[in-house]
Short mmCIF file of C-alpha atoms (C1' of nucleotides) in Angstrom, two decimals:
data_model
loop_
_atom_site.label_atom_id
_atom_site.label_comp_id
_atom_site.label_asym_id
_atom_site.label_seq_id
_atom_site.Cartn_x
_atom_site.Cartn_y
_atom_site.Cartn_z
CA MET Q 1 -106.90 143.46 -42.06
CA PRO Q 2 -107.40 144.16 -38.37
CA CYS Q 3 -110.51 142.09 -37.81
CA HIS Q 4 -110.51 140.61 -34.32
CA ASP Q 5 -111.35 137.09 -35.26
CA SER Q 6 -113.65 135.13 -33.06
CA PRO Q 7 -112.77 131.55 -32.14
CA ASP Q 8 -114.13 128.64 -34.12
CA LEU Q 9 -117.37 127.04 -33.11
CA GLU Q 10 -115.83 123.81 -31.83
CA LYS Q 11 -113.34 125.70 -29.71
CA LEU Q 12 -116.02 127.44 -27.68
CA ASP Q 13 -115.88 126.32 -24.08
CA LEU Q 14 -118.92 126.29 -21.82
CA ILE Q 15 -117.00 127.38 -18.74
CA THR Q 16 -115.45 130.25 -20.67
CA VAL Q 17 -118.82 131.32 -22.02
CA LEU Q 18 -120.45 131.15 -18.61
CA ARG Q 19 -117.62 133.11 -17.04
CA ALA Q 20 -117.95 135.75 -19.74
CA LEU Q 21 -121.66 136.06 -19.07
CA ALA Q 22 -121.30 136.05 -15.30
CA ASP Q 23 -120.44 139.72 -15.13
CA PRO Q 24 -123.01 142.50 -14.79
CA VAL Q 25 -121.39 144.82 -17.29
CA ARG Q 26 -120.98 142.10 -19.90
CA LEU Q 27 -124.43 140.66 -19.38
CA ASP Q 28 -125.75 144.16 -19.92
CA ILE Q 29 -123.76 144.51 -23.14
CA VAL Q 30 -125.09 141.18 -24.35
CA GLN Q 31 -128.64 142.12 -23.56
CA ARG Q 32 -128.36 145.47 -25.32
CA LEU Q 33 -126.76 143.85 -28.33
CA TYR Q 34 -129.67 141.43 -28.45
CA VAL Q 35 -132.08 144.33 -28.63
CA LEU Q 36 -130.02 146.45 -30.99
CA GLY Q 37 -128.82 143.66 -33.26
CA GLU Q 38 -125.56 145.38 -33.97
CA ALA Q 39 -123.85 148.29 -32.29
CA ASN Q 40 -120.49 149.95 -32.02
CA CYS Q 41 -118.75 150.28 -28.71
CA ALA Q 42 -119.65 153.92 -28.25
CA ALA Q 43 -123.34 153.05 -28.34
CA LEU Q 44 -122.84 150.56 -25.53
CA ILE Q 45 -120.62 152.57 -23.27
CA GLY Q 46 -122.51 154.15 -20.47
CA SER Q 47 -120.39 156.28 -18.23
CA ARG Q 48 -117.54 153.79 -18.07
CA PRO Q 49 -114.08 154.48 -19.39
CA LYS Q 50 -113.29 153.20 -22.84
CA SER Q 51 -110.49 150.99 -21.62
CA SER Q 52 -112.83 149.09 -19.30
CA MET Q 53 -115.34 148.56 -22.06
CA SER Q 54 -112.66 147.51 -24.48
CA HIS Q 55 -111.65 144.87 -21.97
CA HIS Q 56 -115.19 143.53 -21.67
CA PHE Q 57 -115.63 143.43 -25.41
CA GLN Q 58 -112.41 141.49 -25.67
CA VAL Q 59 -113.62 138.92 -23.13
CA LEU Q 60 -116.92 138.53 -24.97
CA ARG Q 61 -115.13 138.26 -28.29
CA GLU Q 62 -112.58 135.70 -27.12
CA SER Q 63 -115.21 133.59 -25.43
CA GLY Q 64 -117.01 133.49 -28.75
CA ILE Q 65 -120.13 135.33 -27.68
CA LEU Q 66 -119.80 138.23 -30.02
CA HIS Q 67 -118.24 139.09 -33.30
CA THR Q 68 -116.70 142.42 -34.22
CA ARG Q 69 -116.91 143.69 -37.75
CA ILE Q 70 -114.60 146.58 -38.40
CA GLU Q 71 -115.71 149.26 -40.79
CA GLY Q 72 -113.38 152.17 -40.96
CA VAL Q 73 -113.02 153.53 -37.49
CA GLN Q 74 -116.09 151.91 -36.08
CA HIS Q 75 -116.33 148.43 -34.62
CA HIS Q 76 -119.70 146.86 -35.16
CA ASN Q 77 -120.46 144.19 -32.60
CA SER Q 78 -123.10 141.53 -32.84
CA LEU Q 79 -123.97 138.37 -30.93
CA ARG Q 80 -123.05 135.09 -32.58
CA LEU Q 81 -126.48 133.71 -31.83
CA GLN Q 82 -126.77 131.15 -34.61
CA GLU Q 83 -123.37 129.67 -33.85
CA LEU Q 84 -123.94 129.69 -30.11
CA GLU Q 85 -127.25 127.96 -30.67
CA ILE Q 86 -125.49 125.17 -32.53
CA ARG Q 87 -122.76 124.79 -29.97
CA PHE Q 88 -124.84 125.32 -26.81
CA PRO Q 89 -128.46 124.78 -27.75
CA GLY Q 90 -130.88 126.85 -25.70
CA LEU Q 91 -128.26 128.57 -23.62
CA MET Q 92 -128.39 132.10 -24.97
CA ASP Q 93 -132.12 131.82 -25.37
CA SER Q 94 -132.63 131.09 -21.70
CA ILE Q 95 -130.29 133.87 -20.68
CA LEU Q 96 -131.69 136.48 -23.04
CA LYS Q 97 -135.23 135.61 -22.12
CA ASN Q 98 -134.33 136.07 -18.52
CA THR Q 99 -132.67 139.41 -19.00
CA GLU Q 100 -135.73 140.54 -20.93
CA ALA Q 101 -137.90 139.37 -18.09
CA ALA Q 102 -135.66 141.11 -15.62
CA GLN Q 103 -135.89 144.31 -17.61
CA LEU Q 104 -139.66 144.13 -17.73
CA ARG Q 105 -139.76 143.41 -14.04
CA ARG Q 106 -137.57 146.43 -13.37
CA GLN Q 107 -139.74 148.68 -15.50
CA THR Q 108 -143.06 147.64 -14.00
CA SER Q 109 -142.12 147.26 -10.36
CA SER Q 110 -142.71 150.02 -7.80
CA MET R 1 -132.37 122.50 13.00
CA PRO R 2 -129.16 122.83 11.06
CA CYS R 3 -130.60 122.73 7.58
CA HIS R 4 -128.66 125.08 5.31
CA ASP R 5 -131.61 126.81 3.80
CA SER R 6 -131.53 127.68 0.16
CA PRO R 7 -132.66 131.13 -0.96
CA ASP R 8 -136.21 131.71 -2.15
CA LEU R 9 -137.05 131.35 -5.79
CA GLU R 10 -137.55 135.07 -6.42
CA LYS R 11 -134.25 135.90 -4.80
CA LEU R 12 -132.23 133.86 -7.26
CA ASP R 13 -130.02 136.09 -9.32
CA LEU R 14 -128.92 135.18 -12.82
CA ILE R 15 -125.44 136.61 -12.43
CA THR R 16 -124.98 134.72 -9.18
CA VAL R 17 -126.17 131.49 -10.77
CA LEU R 18 -123.94 131.94 -13.80
CA ARG R 19 -120.95 132.71 -11.61
CA ALA R 20 -121.63 129.61 -9.55
CA LEU R 21 -121.75 127.47 -12.69
CA ALA R 22 -118.70 129.07 -14.28
CA ASP R 23 -116.25 126.97 -12.33
CA PRO R 24 -114.96 123.58 -13.47
CA VAL R 25 -115.24 121.93 -10.06
CA ARG R 26 -118.76 123.18 -9.48
CA LEU R 27 -119.95 122.42 -12.98
CA ASP R 28 -118.66 118.91 -12.44
CA ILE R 29 -120.53 118.64 -9.15
CA VAL R 30 -123.70 119.84 -10.84
CA GLN R 31 -123.32 117.39 -13.66
CA ARG R 32 -122.72 114.47 -11.32
CA LEU R 33 -125.67 115.48 -9.18
CA TYR R 34 -127.81 115.49 -12.29
CA VAL R 35 -126.81 111.91 -13.01
CA LEU R 36 -126.98 110.72 -9.43
CA GLY R 37 -130.12 112.59 -8.43
CA GLU R 38 -128.97 112.97 -4.87
CA ALA R 39 -125.60 112.48 -3.26
CA ASN R 40 -123.70 113.34 -0.13
CA CYS R 41 -120.51 115.32 -0.26
CA ALA R 42 -118.25 112.31 0.18
CA ALA R 43 -119.63 110.78 -3.00
CA LEU R 44 -118.75 113.92 -4.93
CA ILE R 45 -115.32 114.61 -3.53
CA GLY R 46 -112.62 113.35 -5.80
CA SER R 47 -109.17 113.86 -4.41
CA ARG R 48 -109.84 117.39 -3.24
CA PRO R 49 -109.71 118.45 0.37
CA LYS R 50 -112.98 118.59 2.22
CA SER R 51 -112.67 122.28 2.93
CA SER R 52 -112.48 123.12 -0.77
CA MET R 53 -115.49 121.03 -1.55
CA SER R 54 -117.41 122.48 1.35
CA HIS R 55 -116.72 125.90 -0.13
CA HIS R 56 -118.05 124.88 -3.54
CA PHE R 57 -121.16 123.33 -2.05
CA GLN R 58 -121.76 126.53 -0.15
CA VAL R 59 -121.51 128.60 -3.33
CA LEU R 60 -123.91 126.28 -5.13
CA ARG R 61 -126.27 126.31 -2.20
CA GLU R 62 -126.28 130.07 -1.73
CA SER R 63 -126.75 130.69 -5.43
CA GLY R 64 -129.82 128.48 -5.22
CA ILE R 65 -128.61 125.74 -7.51
CA LEU R 66 -128.70 122.96 -5.01
CA HIS R 67 -130.44 122.06 -1.83
CA THR R 68 -128.91 120.22 1.07
CA ARG R 69 -131.01 117.87 3.13
CA ILE R 70 -129.35 116.90 6.37
CA GLU R 71 -129.97 113.44 7.72
CA GLY R 72 -127.90 112.66 10.75
CA VAL R 73 -124.29 113.15 9.80
CA GLN R 74 -124.79 113.03 6.09
CA HIS R 75 -125.70 115.94 3.85
CA HIS R 76 -127.76 114.90 0.89
CA ASN R 77 -127.45 117.32 -2.00
CA SER R 78 -129.75 117.63 -4.95
CA LEU R 79 -130.26 120.12 -7.76
CA ARG R 80 -133.25 122.42 -7.47
CA LEU R 81 -134.21 121.71 -11.04
CA GLN R 82 -137.93 122.37 -10.85
CA GLU R 83 -137.42 125.70 -9.12
CA LEU R 84 -134.59 126.73 -11.42
CA GLU R 85 -136.77 125.86 -14.38
CA ILE R 86 -139.45 128.22 -13.13
CA ARG R 87 -137.06 131.03 -12.39
CA PHE R 88 -134.71 130.61 -15.38
CA PRO R 89 -136.57 128.55 -17.98
CA GLY R 90 -134.31 126.40 -20.09
CA LEU R 91 -131.09 127.44 -18.42
CA MET R 92 -130.15 124.29 -16.55
CA ASP R 93 -131.44 122.19 -19.39
CA SER R 94 -129.08 123.79 -21.86
CA ILE R 95 -126.16 123.50 -19.48
CA LEU R 96 -126.83 119.92 -18.45
CA LYS R 97 -127.38 118.84 -22.01
CA ASN R 98 -124.08 120.38 -22.90
CA THR R 99 -122.19 118.73 -20.09
CA GLU R 100 -123.73 115.41 -21.09
CA ALA R 101 -122.64 116.03 -24.64
CA ALA R 102 -119.19 116.97 -23.42
CA GLN R 103 -119.00 113.79 -21.41
CA LEU R 104 -120.01 111.67 -24.37
CA ARG R 105 -117.50 113.49 -26.50
CA ARG R 106 -114.78 112.82 -23.97
CA GLN R 107 -115.69 109.13 -23.70
CA THR R 108 -115.83 108.48 -27.42
CA SER R 109 -112.95 110.58 -28.61
CA SER R 110 -109.44 109.18 -29.15
"C1'" DT X 1 -101.25 167.69 -43.33
"C1'" DC X 2 -103.71 168.50 -39.21
"C1'" DT X 3 -107.32 167.19 -36.21
"C1'" DA X 4 -110.99 164.62 -34.32
"C1'" DT X 5 -112.83 160.23 -33.45
"C1'" DA X 6 -112.95 155.14 -32.25
"C1'" DG X 7 -110.97 151.86 -30.07
"C1'" DT X 8 -106.77 149.22 -28.20
"C1'" DT X 9 -102.78 148.55 -25.26
"C1'" DC X 10 -100.10 149.26 -21.21
"C1'" DG X 11 -99.25 149.44 -16.38
"C1'" DA X 12 -100.81 149.86 -11.80
"C1'" DT X 13 -104.04 148.87 -8.22
"C1'" DA X 14 -107.39 146.59 -5.60
"C1'" DG X 15 -110.59 143.15 -4.47
"C1'" DC X 16 -112.54 138.84 -4.94
"C1'" DG X 17 -112.38 133.96 -4.87
"C1'" DA X 18 -110.12 129.24 -5.22
"C1'" DT X 19 -107.19 126.37 -2.53
"C1'" DC X 20 -105.68 124.04 1.47
"C1'" DG X 21 -104.37 122.64 6.25
"C1'" DA X 22 -105.89 122.76 10.82
"C1'" DA X 23 -109.12 123.23 14.24
"C1'" DC X 24 -113.85 122.74 15.28
"C1'" DT X 25 -118.87 120.81 15.61
"C1'" DA X 26 -122.17 117.43 15.62
"C1'" DT X 27 -124.14 112.97 15.07
"C1'" DA X 28 -124.01 107.79 15.05
"C1'" DG X 29 -122.42 103.77 16.92
"C1'" DA X 30 -119.68 100.79 20.06
"C1'" DT O 1 -118.41 107.86 27.39
"C1'" DC O 2 -115.21 107.28 23.73
"C1'" DT O 3 -114.31 107.16 18.93
"C1'" DA O 4 -115.07 107.52 14.15
"C1'" DT O 5 -117.30 109.93 10.60
"C1'" DA O 6 -119.23 113.97 7.92
"C1'" DG O 7 -118.92 118.29 7.10
"C1'" DT O 8 -118.06 123.33 8.45
"C1'" DT O 9 -115.27 127.26 9.83
"C1'" DC O 10 -111.07 129.79 10.15
"C1'" DG O 11 -107.02 131.95 8.45
"C1'" DA O 12 -103.49 132.40 5.13
"C1'" DT O 13 -101.92 132.54 0.50
"C1'" DC O 14 -102.05 133.31 -4.28
"C1'" DG O 15 -103.66 134.14 -8.80
"C1'" DC O 16 -106.94 136.10 -11.60
"C1'" DT O 17 -109.62 139.89 -13.16
"C1'" DA O 18 -112.25 144.30 -13.05
"C1'" DT O 19 -111.15 149.07 -13.10
"C1'" DC O 20 -109.07 153.19 -14.74
"C1'" DG O 21 -105.89 156.78 -16.61
"C1'" DA O 22 -102.60 157.58 -20.01
"C1'" DA O 23 -100.37 156.69 -24.10
"C1'" DC O 24 -100.89 154.74 -28.53
"C1'" DT O 25 -102.86 153.38 -33.34
"C1'" DA O 26 -105.57 153.96 -37.15
"C1'" DT O 27 -109.06 155.87 -39.98
"C1'" DA O 28 -112.08 159.69 -41.71
"C1'" DG O 29 -112.67 164.30 -42.77
"C1'" DA O 30 -111.39 169.21 -43.23
#
DNA sequence: TCTATAGTTCGATAGCGATCGAACTATAGA
DNA sequence: TCTATAGTTCGATCGCTATCGAACTATAGA
């Protein structure tokens, strides 16, 4: 059963999580996932090569930020929001709220 | 007037802030500053060379996380908590709470 | 069985950033 | 004016990581 398993809750490390989030591509993935709920890689790839995206998904997965559910050929990714909330209360909230705000700001400005 | 000026509130960038926090040395500095309120560099340098610490303070300063008030020879550093709270509501809270929790965990375990 | 699709793995490259010693700057105090 | 102190700047090194093409794996469907 090839199901990329995410690390346990207690093993999640703040530095690792912050480092995973501190990348524009990954923060974008996280924000889109928040909006979409669940999505396969293809839906999240813009114009970037698959190998790059696969790398970013791996970083997000190993840091514990997202979970990948494999169904046939497709990999369905979703944020581990409930677990992250337990381990790092308020963290994802503050970051997702900000990316929302940033998006709104982008849409309305100029 | 040699007063390292911190960037304006609106200029603070989430990625930049996250990247600044995603380093063990800097996260430690931030956590200590939170406890101490204000401190000069010397008080925050462990056994590391001054030049390394100066680099980390610069990163924290330029990302907008801390402010440096110069008084004679000493540089007094403090977190820009109120401003960060306005710009990224809840972010520092969640991170500082976690580092506190981590500290407690470290102190009480084994 | 053949093909298309979804995603991973591999290997190479390139750039950024952490680290540190050494030289430098600037202020306080003797 | 001389010295000690506090911190910055410079330059080099080194490791990590983002990026990408190419090859690979595995599943679904014809």
